[in-house]
Amino acid sequence: MIYFDNAATTRVKPPEVVEAVCAALGSFGGSGRGVHEASLDAGRAVYDARAALARLLGAPSAARVSFALNATAALNVAIAGLLPDGGCAVTTAASHNSVLRPLFKARDERGCEVRIASVMPDAALDFASYARLLNGADVVVATHASNLTGDVYDVARMARLAHEAGALFVLDAAQTAGALPLSLAATGADVVCFTGHKSLYGPQGTGGLCVAEGVDIPPLLEGGSGTHSFDERHPRFMPESLEAGTLNAHGLAGLAAGVAYLERVGVGAVADRLRQITERFEAGVQDIPGVRVLGGHGGIARCGIVAVEADGLDSAAIADLLSVEYGVCTRAGAHCAPLMHRALGTQERGAVRFSFSHFTTNEEVEAGIDALDQVVRELSEQV
């Protein structure tokens, strides 16, 4: 198997991630739910994960990191908590459905206004459009990098413009946390939402929010907290305010191990490696007749993703042959990014996304290029 679907979930994990999860499954009790050894071990693992994420993403302290199931859950928490009834939100056409659908729900159920900044046909953000939409906005929710094209956007500029207009800035870092150097302070974001199962090399079911000092997000869920049990409402202090119920301590032990791997290797080194792989793959597939690489002009860089379309060919047919005949795993279709597909003109046939990780080899890249070449030729002969 040649695995090029890392933008969905990284398949190859550092060995210490697997070891940490296995050890946790055999020993942990409930984090924050007791004073016995099994509970304390779980609590220490959760704290270690908080501290590791605070270091990696530049949160002001471990207490400003709250955990959730994934970036989708984190974004729902941030949007529901920061966008007032009847308020105004701004996003971009590069956004994933984990941003768009909560915003549209707020529009339909709470009378909120949703404004969407356009993306150019080359995937670059239309900053003039973005700036025009900020007047009167309460919150901006924007992706750091398109999950379709891998284009990385100038979110520091976006956050600065948002703040100048009086809006909070929520960053969707699902594709960039662990893949690019990222700091809450450097980007100017008020909230960074992340997921653990992609470039942080953690298990599925892990993710969360890094929240800047002074930003208060009301709880979306209420329930058990392990503290203040006689209060009628959920605690309003971080991190417990955003963490109702028992945490996934087993998964967070693995996430902490994944972050430890990134700290040892260096996120800068990971980003450099992903850039080299991406550039080599893009250069190779551009020579295939009829193949068009989508995006590549987001304004900053790419984050280990190359999406392609081939003239007259359905993306699902390409991905199916890549898997069946060559063992190359990709993702085809709409990628939960409907507005991006409309901007790029690929809403009918979708796109085939190749996404890489720090563990992707040069040999796999070359094999992927050759496989795509053969598949496109084979399918083109059948049209």
PDB file of N, CA and C in Angstrom, residues 18-29 248-251 253:
ATOM      1  N   VAL A  18       1.680   4.435  19.266  1.00  0.00           N
ATOM      2  CA  VAL A  18       1.032   3.138  19.464  1.00  0.00           C
ATOM      3  C   VAL A  18       1.331   2.607  20.866  1.00  0.00           C
ATOM      4  N   GLU A  19       2.571   2.722  21.283  1.00  0.00           N
ATOM      5  CA  GLU A  19       2.960   2.234  22.608  1.00  0.00           C
ATOM      6  C   GLU A  19       2.227   2.982  23.714  1.00  0.00           C
ATOM      7  N   ALA A  20       2.084   4.291  23.551  1.00  0.00           N
ATOM      8  CA  ALA A  20       1.419   5.094  24.585  1.00  0.00           C
ATOM      9  C   ALA A  20      -0.055   4.722  24.709  1.00  0.00           C
ATOM     10  N   VAL A  21      -0.729   4.525  23.570  1.00  0.00           N
ATOM     11  CA  VAL A  21      -2.141   4.154  23.613  1.00  0.00           C
ATOM     12  C   VAL A  21      -2.319   2.774  24.231  1.00  0.00           C
ATOM     13  N   CYS A  22      -1.486   1.831  23.829  1.00  0.00           N
ATOM     14  CA  CYS A  22      -1.597   0.472  24.376  1.00  0.00           C
ATOM     15  C   CYS A  22      -1.359   0.467  25.887  1.00  0.00           C
ATOM     16  N   ALA A  23      -0.361   1.217  26.341  1.00  0.00           N
ATOM     17  CA  ALA A  23      -0.084   1.281  27.774  1.00  0.00           C
ATOM     18  C   ALA A  23      -1.249   1.919  28.522  1.00  0.00           C
ATOM     19  N   ALA A  24      -1.842   2.967  27.935  1.00  0.00           N
ATOM     20  CA  ALA A  24      -2.971   3.647  28.579  1.00  0.00           C
ATOM     21  C   ALA A  24      -4.182   2.731  28.681  1.00  0.00           C
ATOM     22  N   LEU A  25      -4.445   1.970  27.624  1.00  0.00           N
ATOM     23  CA  LEU A  25      -5.604   1.078  27.632  1.00  0.00           C
ATOM     24  C   LEU A  25      -5.502   0.023  28.727  1.00  0.00           C
ATOM     25  N   GLY A  26      -4.296  -0.307  29.089  1.00  0.00           N
ATOM     26  CA  GLY A  26      -4.109  -1.328  30.106  1.00  0.00           C
ATOM     27  C   GLY A  26      -3.990  -0.812  31.518  1.00  0.00           C
ATOM     28  N   SER A  27      -4.079   0.518  31.701  1.00  0.00           N
ATOM     29  CA  SER A  27      -3.816   1.029  33.046  1.00  0.00           C
ATOM     30  C   SER A  27      -4.688   2.195  33.487  1.00  0.00           C
ATOM     31  N   PHE A  28      -5.271   2.974  32.571  1.00  0.00           N
ATOM     32  CA  PHE A  28      -5.933   4.218  32.965  1.00  0.00           C
ATOM     33  C   PHE A  28      -7.330   3.981  33.538  1.00  0.00           C
ATOM     34  N   GLY A  29      -7.655   4.801  34.530  1.00  0.00           N
ATOM     35  CA  GLY A  29      -9.031   4.998  34.964  1.00  0.00           C
ATOM     36  C   GLY A  29      -9.542   6.292  34.366  1.00  0.00           C
ATOM     37  N   ASN A 248     -11.085  11.486  26.582  1.00  0.00           N
ATOM     38  CA  ASN A 248     -10.446  10.343  25.933  1.00  0.00           C
ATOM     39  C   ASN A 248      -8.975  10.307  26.347  1.00  0.00           C
ATOM     40  N   ALA A 249      -8.722   9.929  27.598  1.00  0.00           N
ATOM     41  CA  ALA A 249      -7.357   9.932  28.106  1.00  0.00           C
ATOM     42  C   ALA A 249      -6.471   8.953  27.350  1.00  0.00           C
ATOM     43  N   HIS A 250      -7.020   7.834  26.924  1.00  0.00           N
ATOM     44  CA  HIS A 250      -6.231   6.870  26.158  1.00  0.00           C
ATOM     45  C   HIS A 250      -5.726   7.505  24.857  1.00  0.00           C
ATOM     46  N   GLY A 251      -6.629   8.165  24.149  1.00  0.00           N
ATOM     47  CA  GLY A 251      -6.230   8.811  22.916  1.00  0.00           C
ATOM     48  C   GLY A 251      -5.303   9.984  23.146  1.00  0.00           C
ATOM     49  N   ALA A 253      -3.129  10.313  25.495  1.00  0.00           N
ATOM     50  CA  ALA A 253      -1.779   9.802  25.762  1.00  0.00           C
ATOM     51  C   ALA A 253      -1.043   9.594  24.443  1.00  0.00           C
TER      52      ALA A 253
END
